[in-house]
XYZ file of C-alpha atoms in Angstrom:
290
model
C 0.000 0.000 0.000
C 1.322 3.474 -0.860
C 2.472 5.504 2.097
C 0.598 8.817 2.733
C 2.579 11.963 1.901
C 4.445 13.521 4.792
C 2.323 16.111 6.567
C -1.003 14.630 5.462
C -3.760 15.048 8.049
C -6.319 12.393 8.895
C -9.307 14.451 7.737
C -7.925 14.651 4.205
C -7.100 10.951 4.219
C -10.593 10.044 5.393
C -12.207 12.222 2.717
C -10.198 10.572 -0.026
C -8.679 13.922 -1.119
C -5.043 13.763 -2.119
C -3.247 16.128 0.341
C -1.062 17.370 -2.483
C -4.090 19.209 -3.847
C -5.108 20.867 -0.597
C -3.660 23.816 1.283
C -4.179 25.603 4.529
C -4.251 29.331 5.137
C -4.119 31.727 8.017
C -6.331 34.783 7.991
C -4.556 38.079 8.560
C -6.439 40.897 10.249
C -7.497 44.145 8.622
C -4.794 46.712 7.950
C -4.523 49.635 10.326
C -3.959 53.291 9.452
C -0.466 53.753 8.038
C -0.313 50.208 6.705
C -0.507 48.705 3.234
C 0.115 45.353 1.647
C 3.673 44.900 0.451
C 4.137 46.337 -3.035
C 6.970 43.912 -3.836
C 4.739 41.489 -5.740
C 3.281 44.292 -7.870
C 6.673 45.466 -9.136
C 8.038 44.342 -12.477
C 11.236 42.263 -12.291
C 13.379 45.195 -13.455
C 11.877 47.329 -10.693
C 13.253 45.012 -8.005
C 16.742 45.030 -6.564
C 19.597 43.151 -8.226
C 20.080 39.494 -7.391
C 21.230 37.772 -5.310
C 18.776 39.365 -2.913
C 20.143 39.966 0.597
C 19.002 37.646 3.380
C 17.221 40.450 5.243
C 14.925 41.232 2.318
C 11.263 40.287 2.904
C 9.608 39.188 -0.348
C 6.509 37.388 0.970
C 3.262 38.226 -0.809
C 1.519 38.366 2.579
C 3.929 40.968 3.982
C 2.579 44.231 5.372
C 4.250 47.652 5.121
C 3.884 49.898 8.166
C 4.786 53.596 8.258
C 7.075 54.425 11.188
C 7.553 58.142 10.580
C 9.649 60.649 8.665
C 13.417 60.164 8.619
C 14.397 63.162 6.497
C 12.722 65.935 4.525
C 14.107 67.616 1.429
C 13.255 70.045 -1.334
C 12.193 67.373 -3.803
C 11.641 64.242 -1.725
C 11.004 63.001 1.781
C 12.456 59.839 3.299
C 10.255 57.705 5.538
C 10.956 54.723 7.775
C 8.979 51.731 6.556
C 8.749 48.352 8.263
C 7.964 45.387 6.020
C 6.872 42.377 8.061
C 5.796 38.873 7.097
C 3.395 37.744 9.854
C 3.317 34.122 8.708
C 7.008 33.503 9.344
C 7.686 36.274 11.901
C 10.211 38.177 9.774
C 10.513 41.943 9.416
C 12.899 44.619 8.228
C 12.936 48.413 8.482
C 13.821 50.206 5.255
C 14.034 53.751 3.920
C 11.268 54.832 1.541
C 12.222 57.890 -0.507
C 9.165 59.544 -2.041
C 9.463 62.299 -4.612
C 6.939 65.103 -4.376
C 5.221 66.488 -7.461
C 5.355 70.040 -6.102
C 9.137 69.892 -5.755
C 9.718 69.662 -9.490
C 8.261 72.873 -10.837
C 11.661 73.733 -12.339
C 12.523 70.248 -13.577
C 12.703 71.338 -17.205
C 15.333 73.966 -16.283
C 17.806 71.463 -14.817
C 19.644 71.040 -18.093
C 22.988 70.430 -16.389
C 21.616 67.145 -15.051
C 19.101 66.091 -17.683
C 21.195 66.467 -20.832
C 21.962 63.046 -22.231
C 19.105 61.375 -20.335
C 16.054 59.655 -21.713
C 13.377 62.339 -21.532
C 9.711 62.260 -22.569
C 9.304 62.096 -26.356
C 9.695 65.605 -27.715
C 6.322 67.028 -28.669
C 4.495 64.298 -26.769
C 1.909 64.875 -24.049
C 4.339 64.188 -21.202
C 7.017 66.492 -22.624
C 4.511 69.329 -23.074
C 3.160 68.790 -19.558
C 6.668 68.914 -18.052
C 7.505 72.080 -19.989
C 4.300 73.784 -18.808
C 4.712 72.474 -15.235
C 1.139 71.205 -15.113
C 0.029 68.815 -12.363
C 0.565 65.904 -14.747
C 3.925 67.296 -15.802
C 5.118 67.562 -12.222
C 4.035 63.973 -11.615
C 5.976 62.866 -14.699
C 9.029 64.816 -13.536
C 8.872 63.291 -10.053
C 8.737 59.825 -11.595
C 11.707 60.628 -13.822
C 13.833 61.766 -10.876
C 12.868 58.629 -8.941
C 13.759 56.451 -11.936
C 17.090 58.273 -12.372
C 18.042 57.624 -8.750
C 16.920 54.000 -8.953
C 18.947 53.291 -12.073
C 22.031 54.971 -10.596
C 21.751 52.994 -7.346
C 21.365 49.686 -9.156
C 24.261 50.450 -11.485
C 26.552 51.540 -8.676
C 25.594 48.702 -6.366
C 26.621 46.292 -9.114
C 29.882 48.235 -9.515
C 30.683 47.762 -5.828
C 30.108 51.353 -4.723
C 29.016 51.739 -1.073
C 25.393 52.730 -1.651
C 22.233 51.529 0.108
C 20.911 48.325 -1.429
C 18.105 49.348 -3.841
C 15.052 47.245 -2.911
C 12.436 48.384 -5.420
C 10.938 51.304 -7.290
C 7.197 51.873 -7.495
C 6.193 55.065 -9.282
C 7.708 57.959 -7.340
C 8.815 55.810 -4.374
C 12.297 54.315 -4.159
C 12.606 51.730 -1.396
C 16.129 51.052 -0.171
C 18.221 49.613 2.619
C 18.238 51.649 5.813
C 21.875 52.403 6.579
C 22.426 52.208 10.338
C 25.029 53.052 12.961
C 26.474 50.291 15.172
C 23.685 50.842 17.734
C 21.001 50.237 15.115
C 19.900 53.859 14.766
C 19.893 55.550 11.327
C 23.444 56.456 10.334
C 24.254 60.187 10.604
C 25.307 62.307 7.671
C 28.989 63.122 7.425
C 28.155 66.788 8.066
C 26.832 65.840 11.526
C 29.620 63.387 12.393
C 32.576 64.188 14.638
C 35.165 61.646 13.490
C 38.511 61.169 15.174
C 41.600 62.120 13.130
C 42.161 58.437 12.337
C 38.584 57.929 11.190
C 38.657 61.180 9.229
C 41.658 59.899 7.282
C 39.907 56.582 6.639
C 36.736 58.335 5.475
C 38.725 60.451 2.993
C 40.343 57.323 1.575
C 36.924 55.672 1.250
C 35.485 58.784 -0.360
C 38.346 58.976 -2.844
C 37.774 55.337 -3.780
C 34.054 56.016 -4.199
C 34.632 58.994 -6.509
C 37.043 56.937 -8.608
C 34.619 53.984 -8.700
C 31.881 56.333 -9.852
C 34.086 57.686 -12.628
C 35.136 54.189 -13.672
C 31.436 53.287 -13.915
C 30.969 56.305 -16.193
C 29.073 58.403 -13.657
C 29.524 61.490 -11.523
C 27.401 62.108 -8.417
C 26.730 65.714 -9.390
C 25.891 66.998 -5.912
C 28.457 65.359 -3.667
C 28.888 66.947 -0.251
C 29.059 66.089 3.436
C 25.245 66.112 3.400
C 25.031 63.302 0.833
C 27.315 60.912 2.676
C 26.469 58.712 5.662
C 28.843 57.446 8.325
C 27.870 53.929 9.401
C 30.383 53.259 12.151
C 33.689 53.398 10.296
C 32.079 52.955 6.873
C 31.184 55.705 4.398
C 27.998 55.321 2.325
C 27.022 57.460 -0.669
C 23.370 58.553 -0.899
C 21.108 60.954 -2.846
C 21.830 60.019 -6.439
C 18.929 61.390 -8.534
C 21.191 63.925 -10.268
C 23.967 61.422 -11.118
C 24.940 61.906 -14.748
C 27.044 60.248 -17.398
C 30.450 61.827 -16.980
C 31.148 61.644 -20.720
C 27.672 61.737 -22.267
C 26.650 64.834 -20.338
C 28.403 68.002 -21.590
C 28.682 69.194 -17.980
C 30.031 65.874 -16.681
C 33.651 66.903 -16.118
C 32.613 70.218 -14.620
C 30.326 68.425 -12.155
C 33.060 65.939 -11.290
C 35.475 68.761 -10.520
C 32.860 70.477 -8.377
C 32.229 67.268 -6.434
C 35.942 66.834 -5.710
C 36.274 70.475 -4.659
C 33.223 70.426 -2.370
C 34.204 67.334 -0.398
C 37.871 68.365 -0.364
C 36.993 71.672 1.300
C 34.976 69.887 3.979
C 37.799 67.530 4.904
C 40.380 70.311 4.750
C 38.203 72.356 7.088
C 38.521 69.538 9.644
C 42.298 69.718 9.522
C 43.040 66.943 7.032
C 45.673 67.619 4.402
C 43.893 66.711 1.147
C 44.289 67.675 -2.499
C 40.967 67.910 -4.382
C 42.794 68.520 -7.661
C 44.714 65.273 -7.255
C 41.438 63.437 -6.608
C 39.942 65.013 -9.727
C 42.948 63.967 -11.836
C 42.820 60.428 -10.484
C 39.101 60.153 -11.211
C 39.620 61.475 -14.749
C 42.273 58.824 -15.360
C 39.685 56.127 -14.600
C 36.955 57.459 -16.882
C 36.393 54.967 -19.674
């Protein structure tokens, strides 16, 4: 006589139903205010983070996203803390959700220094006209374009080995990413708010120099690099805020932006007493541009 499949219950056996064609489910309660079902399953494959996915990533279809509050506000986007939990297997992770605001992009069409060389709405099309006129639809299109630009830069640079937050997913104007934390588990501070020791300051400059060179070797320039767009996670430097990253060669302002990035961060480190040479960093980065 054939042996029943492992895990078969007596009720199924008595009914004559093959347990392989049955399943059990657990009902999950109604969502509370500030909650939503995980949007992971609704995202297209190319809108999800690069594989292999990290172990901490929650991909369950039954997962619930819970708003935990605002982490940072900005001119064009706000960053929220978002907990994604899978109640069926008791797993959860807190991530950063960066959401671009429509109202913050009224001057999107004027940002030629960043948008030249990018894929823009088809000239003469409805989206292009809406962006040019800064209509409500145009601002929504612009917000989505900035979100997409940051997403693509993060994915590209993560694959290149640059220290950036792991890009989890993009859904419209929301970019979900790894929450970079300090050793105590709190959100990592920006470099501008850090008070590193002389030894750590030297290490951070070395890491920053390597990041700028890695960016250039990947064909990109941050475009707005400063102590406010860098996080200090313990003794590790992490690059953030990449919506304005541009092709260093394809954009006619690429080399100018690269030089400005090197100068800005060089001044910050020099102001803390470190002997640095921004021009040397710029020359080194240029030598690695492909």
